[in-house]
Every structure is written in structure tokens, then in C-alpha cells.
């Protein structure tokens, strides 16, 4: 009868499932997630995201300006009607009322479509960006405020290289650009020191 050697299991300290403690000199910094992004794509995406956000803002400004013009025409019709005499003013006022009504009806019908068209272009930029999706997914999983992760935060990270994601929990995204072939992103959390 042969004896089988007993398996020795080394006891390893339990680490967080999605994080690891840094070296002691890091003074209580917990790495929640770490991944790399493509620098060349990130540089191009900065312009695409900014252009997409500018297009959305421009559409909103145009809609607001059109509503202001319609309101001015509608309000200006009343003094024109009251301060003028003659039958021709009835025709002008009636024409203005019909034009304002048609413009408001058209705007109410097409405003969602105009907003959606510009927002769809920005959505395409988001979904075609592997870098953006990596950062978004890491932030969504690691912190309890996923709504903060949008194109503004992504652009801030690329520009500032450090973004506070959740001030209450001390969660920060850090961008390391020392390696120009692959930028490293770390989602870290500062653990409070024991008193």
C-alpha cells in the first residue's frame, strides 16, 4: 500500500476580490481596478467628444432662440393690433397668429427629433470608444454614483490625469501617461488610517 504525499496549502491573506493593497509606503491606498487605454485613440476621441457635445449644446441653443423669436413675435402682435387702425391690421394680425401657431406646432413636433439626432451622434462616439467603455464600466462597478461617468468626466481624466469620482469614499481615477504605448488607468480608494 503506497502512501500519497499530503498536499500543503499555504495560507495567503484574503485580498479584496477586485482590488489589491499597494505597498506599505502607499499609506492605505486600495486599487479597485486597473486597466490600460490606447493613447492614440484617446487623443482622437478628445476632439470627437468635444465636437459631439458642442453639437448637442448648439442644437439646444438654436431651439431656445427659436422659441424666444416666436414669443417676441406673438407678444409684439398685440400692441401692433391695438395701436393701429384700419382693416389691413386685422389681416396682418391674423397672419401673425397663424404663423406663430404653425411655428409652435412644428417646433413641438420636431424638437424631440432634433435633440435626438445630435444626442445620437454623441452616443455613437461613446459606444465606438473602447477607452470610454473601459473607464465607464470600471466606474460603474466600483462606485455608487455611475451617473457621474459621462463624457465630461472622461475628458477631465484625459486632461487632468486625476479625477475625484466619489469624494465621500475618497475614490479617485488616476491616469498614468509615462508609457506612451499604453496609458494606465487606476481606480483607487484612500482608506482612512486607524486611530
PDB file of N, CA and C in Angstrom, residues 70 73-75 77-78 80-81 89-109:
ATOM      1  N   UNK A  70     -40.255  83.318 -31.517  1.00  0.00           N
ATOM      2  CA  UNK A  70     -41.697  83.086 -31.624  1.00  0.00           C
ATOM      3  C   UNK A  70     -42.444  83.864 -30.545  1.00  0.00           C
ATOM      4  N   UNK A  73     -42.493  87.630 -31.419  1.00  0.00           N
ATOM      5  CA  UNK A  73     -43.466  87.906 -32.489  1.00  0.00           C
ATOM      6  C   UNK A  73     -44.882  87.852 -31.946  1.00  0.00           C
ATOM      7  N   UNK A  74     -45.166  86.840 -31.095  1.00  0.00           N
ATOM      8  CA  UNK A  74     -46.522  86.713 -30.538  1.00  0.00           C
ATOM      9  C   UNK A  74     -46.854  87.890 -29.629  1.00  0.00           C
ATOM     10  N   UNK A  75     -45.912  88.311 -28.787  1.00  0.00           N
ATOM     11  CA  UNK A  75     -46.168  89.434 -27.875  1.00  0.00           C
ATOM     12  C   UNK A  75     -46.234  90.751 -28.650  1.00  0.00           C
ATOM     13  N   UNK A  77     -47.370  91.215 -31.525  1.00  0.00           N
ATOM     14  CA  UNK A  77     -48.594  91.303 -32.326  1.00  0.00           C
ATOM     15  C   UNK A  77     -49.692  92.091 -31.602  1.00  0.00           C
ATOM     16  N   UNK A  78     -49.766  92.000 -30.279  1.00  0.00           N
ATOM     17  CA  UNK A  78     -50.847  92.651 -29.534  1.00  0.00           C
ATOM     18  C   UNK A  78     -50.777  94.176 -29.611  1.00  0.00           C
ATOM     19  N   UNK A  80     -49.281  95.925 -31.852  1.00  0.00           N
ATOM     20  CA  UNK A  80     -49.488  96.260 -33.265  1.00  0.00           C
ATOM     21  C   UNK A  80     -50.974  96.277 -33.592  1.00  0.00           C
ATOM     22  N   UNK A  81     -51.685  95.321 -33.040  1.00  0.00           N
ATOM     23  CA  UNK A  81     -53.118  95.222 -33.304  1.00  0.00           C
ATOM     24  C   UNK A  81     -53.890  96.344 -32.602  1.00  0.00           C
ATOM     25  N   UNK A  89     -54.861  95.844 -40.694  1.00  0.00           N
ATOM     26  CA  UNK A  89     -54.188  95.331 -39.493  1.00  0.00           C
ATOM     27  C   UNK A  89     -54.780  93.999 -39.033  1.00  0.00           C
ATOM     28  N   UNK A  90     -56.089  93.799 -39.329  1.00  0.00           N
ATOM     29  CA  UNK A  90     -56.697  92.512 -38.988  1.00  0.00           C
ATOM     30  C   UNK A  90     -56.045  91.384 -39.784  1.00  0.00           C
ATOM     31  N   UNK A  91     -55.776  91.667 -41.049  1.00  0.00           N
ATOM     32  CA  UNK A  91     -55.126  90.656 -41.893  1.00  0.00           C
ATOM     33  C   UNK A  91     -53.709  90.353 -41.421  1.00  0.00           C
ATOM     34  N   UNK A  92     -52.948  91.420 -41.044  1.00  0.00           N
ATOM     35  CA  UNK A  92     -51.580  91.222 -40.558  1.00  0.00           C
ATOM     36  C   UNK A  92     -51.587  90.434 -39.249  1.00  0.00           C
ATOM     37  N   UNK A  93     -52.479  90.833 -38.327  1.00  0.00           N
ATOM     38  CA  UNK A  93     -52.542  90.141 -37.031  1.00  0.00           C
ATOM     39  C   UNK A  93     -52.952  88.684 -37.194  1.00  0.00           C
ATOM     40  N   UNK A  94     -53.939  88.458 -38.053  1.00  0.00           N
ATOM     41  CA  UNK A  94     -54.376  87.080 -38.280  1.00  0.00           C
ATOM     42  C   UNK A  94     -53.245  86.245 -38.880  1.00  0.00           C
ATOM     43  N   UNK A  95     -52.507  86.834 -39.813  1.00  0.00           N
ATOM     44  CA  UNK A  95     -51.373  86.129 -40.418  1.00  0.00           C
ATOM     45  C   UNK A  95     -50.314  85.796 -39.368  1.00  0.00           C
ATOM     46  N   UNK A  96     -50.002  86.757 -38.481  1.00  0.00           N
ATOM     47  CA  UNK A  96     -49.021  86.522 -37.421  1.00  0.00           C
ATOM     48  C   UNK A  96     -49.478  85.442 -36.450  1.00  0.00           C
ATOM     49  N   UNK A  97     -50.770  85.474 -36.090  1.00  0.00           N
ATOM     50  CA  UNK A  97     -51.287  84.448 -35.164  1.00  0.00           C
ATOM     51  C   UNK A  97     -51.174  83.062 -35.782  1.00  0.00           C
ATOM     52  N   UNK A  98     -51.558  82.954 -37.042  1.00  0.00           N
ATOM     53  CA  UNK A  98     -51.472  81.654 -37.725  1.00  0.00           C
ATOM     54  C   UNK A  98     -50.010  81.212 -37.850  1.00  0.00           C
ATOM     55  N   UNK A  99     -49.097  82.166 -38.167  1.00  0.00           N
ATOM     56  CA  UNK A  99     -47.680  81.823 -38.309  1.00  0.00           C
ATOM     57  C   UNK A  99     -47.086  81.357 -36.977  1.00  0.00           C
ATOM     58  N   UNK A 100     -47.422  82.061 -35.885  1.00  0.00           N
ATOM     59  CA  UNK A 100     -46.922  81.665 -34.564  1.00  0.00           C
ATOM     60  C   UNK A 100     -47.449  80.285 -34.189  1.00  0.00           C
ATOM     61  N   UNK A 101     -48.733  80.054 -34.423  1.00  0.00           N
ATOM     62  CA  UNK A 101     -49.322  78.750 -34.108  1.00  0.00           C
ATOM     63  C   UNK A 101     -48.649  77.641 -34.914  1.00  0.00           C
ATOM     64  N   UNK A 102     -48.417  77.889 -36.209  1.00  0.00           N
ATOM     65  CA  UNK A 102     -47.769  76.877 -37.049  1.00  0.00           C
ATOM     66  C   UNK A 102     -46.331  76.631 -36.599  1.00  0.00           C
ATOM     67  N   UNK A 103     -45.619  77.721 -36.233  1.00  0.00           N
ATOM     68  CA  UNK A 103     -44.229  77.564 -35.798  1.00  0.00           C
ATOM     69  C   UNK A 103     -44.142  76.779 -34.498  1.00  0.00           C
ATOM     70  N   UNK A 104     -45.032  77.079 -33.532  1.00  0.00           N
ATOM     71  CA  UNK A 104     -45.026  76.350 -32.255  1.00  0.00           C
ATOM     72  C   UNK A 104     -45.378  74.885 -32.477  1.00  0.00           C
ATOM     73  N   UNK A 105     -46.367  74.638 -33.337  1.00  0.00           N
ATOM     74  CA  UNK A 105     -46.754  73.256 -33.629  1.00  0.00           C
ATOM     75  C   UNK A 105     -45.593  72.486 -34.265  1.00  0.00           C
ATOM     76  N   UNK A 106     -44.924  73.123 -35.243  1.00  0.00           N
ATOM     77  CA  UNK A 106     -43.793  72.475 -35.903  1.00  0.00           C
ATOM     78  C   UNK A 106     -42.673  72.202 -34.908  1.00  0.00           C
ATOM     79  N   UNK A 107     -42.382  73.184 -34.053  1.00  0.00           N
ATOM     80  CA  UNK A 107     -41.290  73.025 -33.087  1.00  0.00           C
ATOM     81  C   UNK A 107     -41.598  71.936 -32.068  1.00  0.00           C
ATOM     82  N   UNK A 108     -42.838  71.905 -31.580  1.00  0.00           N
ATOM     83  CA  UNK A 108     -43.219  70.862 -30.622  1.00  0.00           C
ATOM     84  C   UNK A 108     -43.117  69.468 -31.237  1.00  0.00           C
ATOM     85  N   UNK A 109     -43.397  69.382 -32.534  1.00  0.00           N
ATOM     86  CA  UNK A 109     -43.357  68.083 -33.196  1.00  0.00           C
ATOM     87  C   UNK A 109     -41.925  67.647 -33.495  1.00  0.00           C
TER      88      UNK A 109
END
